C-alpha cells in the first residue's frame, strides 16, 4: 500500500501541484513570521545588551504608593546621593543620568526620527564612556549639543552646524560640538539622541539638581551582586532601589520578547487564516482524486486490502504532499523573513544589524504544520473512500450523496448558523469588553454553519444568475448547470474565497464606521479652530500658551493641564482650563451649567456617577503638593474619547503644581481655520518640528490616515488567503475539466467550438467566485454591524457606515479571481482532442 500511495503521488503530479502551492504559501507565512520576529527580537536584544556595557548597578528612586488623601512624592536622586554611591566599597565611578524627549529638526525643518524615539540626555563630563566621541568634543553650556552618528548622517549635520531642537515647546538653536557613537536601541531602530552637558540637561528636562538614574560602575574584581549589596547597605532604605545590569538586560530582553510576541501572534493569526482556507483546497483535491480512483480503490478492496489500508494509502499521499509543501514553505518563509527585515529598513524603521535567525523550532513548526494540515484535510476523503463497498464502487452507485446525508448536513448547518446568529446578537446587547468573547464564539459558529449550508445555498444563489448567463447562450446554460452539478465541491471552492472576503469586508465596515464616528465626535464636541500638541504625545511647556496668547488673531484659548489629586481615597486627574473652555467646546450639559471659574468645576457623567455627584455637590481634593481645597460641581457634561474628566480653573490649579505642563492647547481665531492662520500660529511657535498645530479636519485626517494604514496592512496580510483561494478555484476547475473530458469531447463533436468551451469554463469559474464573494460580503457586513453595536456602548457617536464603493470593488475582486483562475483550465478544456476525450473513461 505504501508503494501504491507513492505511485499515485507521482502519477498525479499536476493535480497535486496546486495543493502543494496552497499549503506552501500558508507554511511560508508561518515560517516567515517566525524567522522575522525571531530575527528582530534577537537584534534588538543584542543591541539593548550593549547599552548596559558601562553600568554594573543602576540606582533609581523607589516608586511611592498613595497613602490616604495624600499624594506621596517620589524621592529625588540628588548629587549628594550620587557622590555617596561613588564612594561605596567596590564602586569605580557613579554617573548621574538625565533623559527626556528631544526633537531634532533636519535641514528642511522636519522632525528626525520617530517622535517617541527622539530622545535627549546628558553627556557626563569631558569624556563620557557611554558615548565614544567620533568627531568634535563634549558639549558645554546651554548653546552646545552633541548628536549621534546616525542622526548626523540622516540629517546631513556636521560639527559646527547649528541645529533646531525642541524639548517641551520652545525652539532651541544650539551648535553641534560633537558626533558620538551609541548602542542605544532607539537610535538603532531609527530614532535620534541629543546630549547636553549635565546642568543644561537637568534644566531642560525639569530635573534641576537631580537625576533620573545613577549608573554605578564596579571596580576591578567586584561582582555586580557584591556592588549591589554594598549600595543597598549604604543608600537610604525605602527611598531607592538597585538593579544589576544583568537583571536590567534580562528584563529588557523579556520586554522585547513580549512585544514581539504580540506582533508574532497577530501575523500567525493571518497565517492560520491562509492555512484554514488551504484546508478547503486540500480536502477538495483529495475528494476529487479519490472519486477519480474509486474503481482502483474498489479493486484493491476486492483483492484483500482492508478499509484501514485504503485510508492509510490516502494519508501517505497526504504525508508526502505535506512534507514537500512544508519543506518548500520553510525555504520560502526564510526568504519572506529576510525580505520583511529589508522592507522595514527601506521604510525607515531601521532594524539593528544581526544574523537571520532560523531556529530549530521554526524548522520543526513549518514541517509539522505542512504535514498535519494536509493529513487532517485528506483524512475525511480517505475515510469516505474506504467505506464504499467494492462492488458499489465498481458500479459507481456511490456518486451521489444520499438524502439522509444531505438532510443531516443541512440540519447540522442550520443549527450551527442559528446558534451563531443568536450568540452574536446576544453579544451586541452586552457592555463593551464583556461581549468580545461571546461575539468571537458566535462568529466562529456562524461561519462553520454557513460553510456546512453552502451546498444548499449554492442552488438558489447560482440560479439567480441564470438570467445573466442566458446572454451567453448554450455556454452560459452549461456553466450554470456545471456549477451546481457537485454542490459540495462548489461549496468548498466558494468557501475559501468567502472567508477572506468576510474578514476584509467586516474590517472595512468597522474602520469606516469608526472614522465617521470620530468625525462626528470632533465636530460635535470641539468649537476651537486649532488644537496644539506635541508630535509624540508628550506635554507642552507653558510657554506655548503664552506665545499663542500673544499671537494676532487669537480670540480665545485654553490649555488642558493635567494634575493628579486624591478625592475620596482614590486618585483622579484634574484638568486645568481657562473659563474660555466653554467657547472652545460644545459638550452637552446634562445637569447644571458649563461654568469653570474659581472653585467651580465641571465633571463628565461617568466620573460624576462613580462619586455620586450632581450639580451643586461639593467635594474635597488633595492636590499633588498635599494641600486640600473644597470644590463645587457646577455642571455634569457628556464626555467622550476626546474630552472627559474634572475641569477646573488652571489659575487655581497652578500654585499646587511644581512643574506645570499642558497636554494640549485649544485655540479659537478671528478668521477661523485657514492655511494663513495655521502658518501664523506655527511661526509664532518658532516653526517647531515637535509641535503640531491641527484643525479639526487635520485631527480627523490624521485618524483617517491611521485607519487607512491599518486597513492596508490587513489587506496585505489577507491577500495571502485570497491567493490561496485563487489556487483552489484553479484546482477545482482543472480537476472538473479532467472529470468531464468525455462530456467535453461529446460537446465538441456535436458542434460546440473551442471558444464556447472556454467561455463555459470561465463562466462556471465566475459564477462560483461571485457566489463566494456574495456570501463573504454579506457575512462581513453582518459582523461589521455586530462589532459596531458592541463599540456603540462605549462610543455615543458611533454610526454604521456601509462602504458601498469598496464592497463593489470586493465583488469585482471576486469576479476577477474567477476570471483569472479559469485561464489555464479553460485553455486546457478547449485544447482537448475530441476523439481521445470521447474514448476516455
Coordinates of N, CA and C in Angstrom, one line a residue, residues 138-296:
X138 N 33.0 67.3 23.7 CA 31.8 67.2 24.5 C 31.1 68.6 24.6
X139 N 29.7 68.6 24.7 CA 29.0 69.9 24.8 C 29.3 70.6 26.1
X140 N 29.2 71.9 26.1 CA 29.4 72.6 27.3 C 28.6 73.9 27.3
X141 N 27.6 74.1 28.2 CA 26.8 75.3 28.2 C 25.5 75.1 27.5
X142 N 24.6 76.1 27.6 CA 23.3 75.9 27.1 C 23.2 76.0 25.5
X143 N 24.3 76.5 24.9 CA 24.2 76.7 23.4 C 25.0 75.6 22.7
X144 N 25.3 74.5 23.3 CA 26.1 73.4 22.7 C 25.3 72.1 22.9
X145 N 25.5 71.2 21.9 CA 24.8 69.9 21.9 C 25.7 68.9 21.1
X146 N 25.6 67.6 21.4 CA 26.2 66.5 20.6 C 25.1 65.6 20.1
X147 N 25.3 65.1 18.9 CA 24.2 64.2 18.3 C 24.9 62.9 17.9
X148 N 24.1 61.9 17.8 CA 24.6 60.6 17.4 C 24.9 60.5 15.9
X149 N 25.8 59.6 15.6 CA 26.3 59.5 14.2 C 25.2 59.2 13.2
X150 N 24.2 58.4 13.5 CA 23.1 58.1 12.6 C 22.2 59.3 12.3
X151 N 21.9 60.1 13.4 CA 21.1 61.3 13.2 C 21.9 62.3 12.3
X152 N 23.2 62.5 12.6 CA 24.0 63.4 11.8 C 24.1 63.0 10.4
X153 N 24.1 61.7 10.1 CA 24.2 61.2 8.7 C 22.8 61.4 8.1
X154 N 21.7 61.0 8.7 CA 20.4 61.2 8.1 C 20.0 62.6 7.8
X155 N 20.4 63.5 8.8 CA 20.0 64.9 8.6 C 21.1 65.7 7.9
X156 N 22.3 65.2 7.7 CA 23.3 65.9 7.0 C 24.0 66.9 7.8
X157 N 24.1 66.7 9.1 CA 24.8 67.6 10.0 C 26.3 67.3 10.2
X158 N 27.1 68.3 10.4 CA 28.5 68.2 10.8 C 28.8 69.0 12.0
X159 N 29.9 68.7 12.6 CA 30.4 69.5 13.8 C 30.5 71.0 13.4
X160 N 29.9 71.9 14.2 CA 29.9 73.3 13.9 C 28.6 73.8 13.4
X161 N 27.7 72.9 12.9 CA 26.4 73.3 12.4 C 25.5 73.7 13.5
X162 N 24.6 74.6 13.2 CA 23.5 75.0 14.1 C 22.3 74.1 13.9
X163 N 21.7 73.6 14.9 CA 20.6 72.7 14.8 C 19.4 73.2 15.5
X164 N 18.2 73.0 15.0 CA 16.9 73.4 15.7 C 16.5 72.2 16.5
X165 N 16.3 72.5 17.8 CA 15.9 71.4 18.8 C 14.8 71.9 19.7
X166 N 13.9 71.0 20.0 CA 12.8 71.3 20.9 C 12.7 70.3 22.0
X167 N 12.5 70.7 23.3 CA 12.4 69.7 24.4 C 10.9 69.6 24.8
X168 N 10.3 70.7 25.2 CA 8.9 70.7 25.5 C 8.1 71.8 25.0
X169 N 8.6 72.5 24.0 CA 7.9 73.6 23.3 C 8.7 74.5 22.6
X170 N 9.4 75.4 23.3 CA 10.2 76.5 22.6 C 11.3 75.9 21.8
X171 N 11.7 76.5 20.7 CA 12.8 76.0 19.8 C 14.1 76.5 20.4
X172 N 15.1 75.6 20.4 CA 16.5 76.0 20.8 C 17.3 75.9 19.5
X173 N 18.4 76.7 19.4 CA 19.3 76.6 18.3 C 20.7 76.5 18.7
X174 N 21.1 75.4 19.4 CA 22.5 75.2 19.8 C 23.4 74.8 18.6
X175 N 24.7 74.9 18.9 CA 25.7 74.5 17.9 C 26.2 73.1 18.2
X176 N 26.3 72.2 17.2 CA 26.8 70.9 17.3 C 28.3 70.9 17.6
X177 N 28.7 70.4 18.8 CA 30.2 70.4 19.1 C 30.8 69.0 18.9
X178 N 29.9 68.0 18.9 CA 30.4 66.6 18.8 C 29.4 65.6 18.2
X179 N 30.0 64.6 17.5 CA 29.2 63.5 17.0 C 29.7 62.2 17.6
X180 N 28.8 61.5 18.3 CA 29.2 60.3 19.1 C 28.5 59.0 18.6
X181 N 29.2 57.9 19.0 CA 28.6 56.6 18.7 C 27.8 56.1 19.9
X182 N 26.7 55.3 19.6 CA 25.9 54.8 20.7 C 25.3 53.4 20.3
X183 N 25.0 52.6 21.3 CA 24.4 51.3 21.1 C 22.9 51.4 21.5
X184 N 22.4 52.6 21.7 CA 21.0 52.9 22.2 C 20.1 52.2 21.2
X185 N 19.1 51.4 21.7 CA 18.2 50.7 20.9 C 17.3 51.6 20.1
X186 N 16.9 52.7 20.7 CA 16.0 53.7 19.9 C 16.7 54.2 18.7
X187 N 18.0 54.5 18.8 CA 18.7 55.1 17.7 C 18.9 54.0 16.6
X188 N 19.2 52.7 17.1 CA 19.3 51.6 16.2 C 18.0 51.4 15.4
X189 N 16.8 51.7 16.1 CA 15.5 51.5 15.4 C 15.1 52.7 14.6
X190 N 16.0 53.7 14.5 CA 15.6 54.9 13.6 C 15.4 56.1 14.4
X191 N 15.5 56.2 15.7 CA 15.3 57.4 16.5 C 16.5 58.3 16.5
X192 N 16.5 59.3 17.4 CA 17.7 60.2 17.5 C 18.0 60.4 18.9
X193 N 19.2 60.8 19.2 CA 19.7 61.1 20.5 C 20.5 62.4 20.5
X194 N 20.1 63.3 21.4 CA 20.9 64.6 21.5 C 21.3 64.7 23.0
X195 N 22.6 65.1 23.2 CA 23.2 65.1 24.5 C 23.6 66.5 24.8
X196 N 23.3 67.0 26.0 CA 23.7 68.3 26.5 C 24.7 68.1 27.7
X197 N 25.3 69.1 28.2 CA 26.1 68.9 29.4 C 25.1 68.7 30.6
X198 N 25.5 68.2 31.7 CA 24.6 67.8 32.8 C 23.7 68.9 33.3
X199 N 24.3 70.1 33.6 CA 23.4 71.2 34.2 C 22.3 71.6 33.1
X200 N 22.7 71.7 31.9 CA 21.8 72.1 30.8 C 20.7 71.0 30.7
X201 N 21.0 69.8 30.7 CA 20.0 68.7 30.5 C 19.1 68.7 31.7
X202 N 19.6 68.9 32.9 CA 18.8 68.9 34.1 C 17.7 70.1 34.0
X203 N 18.2 71.2 33.6 CA 17.3 72.4 33.4 C 16.3 72.2 32.4
X204 N 16.7 71.7 31.2 CA 15.8 71.4 30.1 C 14.7 70.4 30.4
X205 N 15.0 69.4 31.1 CA 14.1 68.3 31.4 C 13.4 68.4 32.8
X206 N 13.6 69.6 33.4 CA 12.9 69.9 34.7 C 13.4 69.1 35.8
X207 N 14.7 68.8 35.8 CA 15.3 67.9 36.9 C 16.4 68.7 37.6
X208 N 16.3 70.0 37.7 CA 17.4 70.8 38.3 C 18.0 70.2 39.5
X209 N 19.3 69.8 39.5 CA 20.0 69.3 40.7 C 19.7 67.9 41.0
X210 N 18.9 67.2 40.1 CA 18.6 65.8 40.4 C 18.8 64.9 39.1
X211 N 18.7 63.6 39.3 CA 18.9 62.7 38.2 C 17.7 61.7 38.1
X212 N 17.5 61.1 36.9 CA 16.5 60.0 36.7 C 17.1 58.7 37.2
X213 N 18.4 58.6 37.1 CA 19.1 57.3 37.4 C 20.5 57.6 37.7
X214 N 21.1 56.7 38.6 CA 22.5 56.8 38.9 C 23.2 55.5 38.4
X215 N 24.1 55.5 37.5 CA 24.7 54.3 37.0 C 26.1 54.1 37.7
X216 N 26.2 53.0 38.4 CA 27.5 52.8 39.1 C 28.3 51.7 38.4
X217 N 29.6 52.0 38.2 CA 30.5 51.0 37.6 C 31.3 50.3 38.7
X218 N 31.4 49.0 38.6 CA 32.2 48.3 39.6 C 33.7 48.3 39.4
X219 N 34.4 48.4 40.5 CA 35.9 48.3 40.4 C 36.3 46.9 40.0
X220 N 37.5 46.8 39.5 CA 38.1 45.5 39.1 C 38.0 44.5 40.2
X221 N 37.5 43.3 39.9 CA 37.4 42.3 40.9 C 36.1 42.3 41.7
X222 N 35.3 43.3 41.5 CA 34.0 43.4 42.2 C 32.8 42.9 41.3
X223 N 32.1 42.0 41.8 CA 30.9 41.5 41.0 C 29.8 42.4 41.1
X224 N 28.8 42.3 40.2 CA 27.6 43.1 40.2 C 26.8 42.9 41.5
X225 N 26.7 41.6 41.9 CA 26.0 41.2 43.1 C 26.6 41.9 44.3
X226 N 28.0 41.9 44.4 CA 28.6 42.4 45.6 C 28.5 43.9 45.6
X227 N 28.5 44.6 44.5 CA 28.4 46.0 44.4 C 26.9 46.4 44.8
X228 N 26.0 45.6 44.3 CA 24.6 45.9 44.7 C 24.4 45.8 46.2
X229 N 25.0 44.8 46.8 CA 24.8 44.6 48.3 C 25.4 45.8 49.0
X230 N 26.6 46.3 48.5 CA 27.2 47.4 49.2 C 26.4 48.7 49.0
X231 N 25.8 48.9 47.9 CA 24.9 50.0 47.7 C 23.6 49.9 48.5
X232 N 23.1 48.8 48.6 CA 21.9 48.6 49.4 C 22.1 48.9 50.9
X233 N 23.4 48.6 51.3 CA 23.7 48.9 52.7 C 24.0 50.4 53.0
X234 N 24.5 51.1 51.9 CA 24.9 52.5 52.1 C 23.8 53.5 51.8
X235 N 22.9 53.2 50.9 CA 21.9 54.2 50.5 C 20.7 54.1 51.3
X236 N 19.9 55.2 51.4 CA 18.7 55.2 52.2 C 17.7 54.1 51.9
X237 N 17.3 53.4 52.9 CA 16.4 52.3 52.6 C 15.0 52.9 52.5
X238 N 14.2 52.2 51.6 CA 12.8 52.7 51.3 C 12.7 53.8 50.3
X239 N 13.8 54.4 50.0 CA 13.8 55.6 49.1 C 14.3 55.2 47.7
X240 N 15.3 54.3 47.6 CA 15.9 54.0 46.3 C 15.9 52.5 46.2
X241 N 16.0 52.0 45.0 CA 16.2 50.6 44.7 C 17.3 50.4 43.7
X242 N 18.0 49.3 43.8 CA 19.2 49.0 43.0 C 18.9 47.8 42.1
X243 N 19.4 47.8 40.9 CA 19.2 46.7 40.0 C 20.5 46.4 39.2
X244 N 21.0 45.2 39.2 CA 22.2 44.9 38.4 C 22.0 45.0 36.9
X245 N 23.1 45.3 36.2 CA 23.0 45.4 34.8 C 22.5 44.1 34.1
X246 N 22.9 43.0 34.7 CA 22.4 41.7 34.1 C 20.9 41.6 34.2
X247 N 20.4 42.0 35.4 CA 18.9 42.0 35.6 C 18.2 43.0 34.6
X248 N 18.8 44.1 34.5 CA 18.2 45.1 33.5 C 18.2 44.5 32.1
X249 N 19.3 43.9 31.7 CA 19.4 43.3 30.4 C 18.3 42.2 30.2
X250 N 18.2 41.4 31.3 CA 17.2 40.3 31.2 C 15.8 40.8 31.1
X251 N 15.5 41.9 31.9 CA 14.2 42.5 31.9 C 13.9 43.1 30.5
X252 N 14.9 43.8 30.0 CA 14.8 44.4 28.6 C 14.5 43.3 27.6
X253 N 15.3 42.2 27.7 CA 15.1 41.1 26.7 C 13.7 40.5 26.8
X254 N 13.2 40.4 28.1 CA 11.8 39.9 28.3 C 10.8 40.8 27.7
X255 N 11.0 42.1 27.9 CA 10.1 43.1 27.4 C 10.1 43.1 25.9
X256 N 11.2 43.0 25.3 CA 11.3 42.9 23.8 C 10.6 41.7 23.3
X257 N 10.9 40.6 24.0 CA 10.3 39.3 23.6 C 8.8 39.4 23.7
X258 N 8.3 40.0 24.8 CA 6.9 40.2 25.0 C 6.2 41.0 23.9
X259 N 6.9 42.1 23.5 CA 6.4 43.0 22.5 C 6.4 42.3 21.1
X260 N 7.4 41.5 20.9 CA 7.5 40.7 19.7 C 6.4 39.6 19.6
X261 N 6.0 39.1 20.9 CA 5.0 38.1 20.9 C 3.7 38.6 20.4
X262 N 3.3 39.8 20.7 CA 2.1 40.4 20.2 C 2.1 40.5 18.7
X263 N 3.2 40.9 18.1 CA 3.4 41.0 16.6 C 3.3 39.6 16.0
X264 N 4.0 38.7 16.7 CA 4.1 37.3 16.2 C 2.7 36.7 16.1
X265 N 2.0 36.9 17.3 CA 0.6 36.3 17.3 C -0.3 36.9 16.3
X266 N -0.2 38.2 16.1 CA -1.0 38.8 15.1 C -0.8 38.3 13.7
X267 N 0.5 38.2 13.3 CA 0.9 37.7 12.0 C 0.5 36.2 11.9
X268 N 0.6 35.4 12.9 CA 0.3 34.0 12.9 C -1.2 33.8 12.7
X269 N -2.0 34.7 13.2 CA -3.5 34.6 13.0 C -3.8 34.7 11.5
X270 N -3.1 35.6 10.8 CA -3.4 35.6 9.4 C -2.8 34.4 8.6
X271 N -1.7 33.9 9.2 CA -1.1 32.7 8.6 C -2.1 31.5 8.8
X272 N -2.7 31.5 10.0 CA -3.7 30.5 10.3 C -4.9 30.6 9.3
X273 N -5.3 31.8 9.0 CA -6.4 32.0 8.1 C -6.1 31.5 6.7
X274 N -4.9 31.7 6.3 CA -4.4 31.2 5.0 C -4.4 29.7 5.0
X275 N -3.9 29.1 6.1 CA -3.9 27.6 6.2 C -5.3 27.1 6.3
X276 N -6.2 27.8 7.0 CA -7.6 27.3 7.1 C -8.2 27.3 5.7
X277 N -8.0 28.4 4.9 CA -8.5 28.4 3.6 C -7.9 27.3 2.7
X278 N -6.6 27.0 3.0 CA -5.9 26.0 2.3 C -6.5 24.6 2.5
X279 N -7.1 24.4 3.7 CA -7.6 23.1 4.0 C -8.8 22.7 3.1
X280 N -9.6 23.8 2.6 CA -10.7 23.5 1.7 C -10.1 23.0 0.4
X281 N -9.0 23.6 0.0 CA -8.4 23.1 -1.3 C -7.9 21.7 -1.2
X282 N -7.2 21.4 -0.1 CA -6.6 20.1 0.1 C -7.8 19.1 0.2
X283 N -8.8 19.3 1.0 CA -9.9 18.4 1.0 C -10.6 18.2 -0.3
X284 N -10.8 19.3 -1.1 CA -11.4 19.3 -2.4 C -10.5 18.4 -3.3
X285 N -9.2 18.7 -3.3 CA -8.3 17.9 -4.2 C -8.4 16.4 -3.9
X286 N -8.2 16.0 -2.6 CA -8.2 14.6 -2.3 C -9.6 14.0 -2.5
X287 N -10.7 14.8 -2.3 CA -12.0 14.2 -2.6 C -12.1 13.9 -4.1
X288 N -11.6 14.8 -5.0 CA -11.7 14.5 -6.4 C -10.8 13.4 -6.8
X289 N -9.6 13.4 -6.2 CA -8.6 12.3 -6.6 C -9.2 11.0 -6.2
X290 N -9.8 10.9 -5.0 CA -10.4 9.6 -4.6 C -11.5 9.3 -5.5
X291 N -12.4 10.3 -5.8 CA -13.5 10.0 -6.7 C -13.1 9.4 -8.0
X292 N -12.0 10.0 -8.6 CA -11.5 9.5 -9.9 C -10.8 8.1 -9.8
X293 N -10.5 7.7 -8.6 CA -9.9 6.4 -8.4 C -10.7 5.4 -7.7
X294 N -12.0 5.6 -7.7 CA -12.9 4.7 -6.9 C -12.8 3.3 -7.4
X295 N -12.7 3.1 -8.7 CA -12.6 1.7 -9.2 C -11.3 1.1 -8.8
X296 N -10.3 1.9 -8.9 CA -9.0 1.4 -8.5 C -9.0 1.0 -7.0

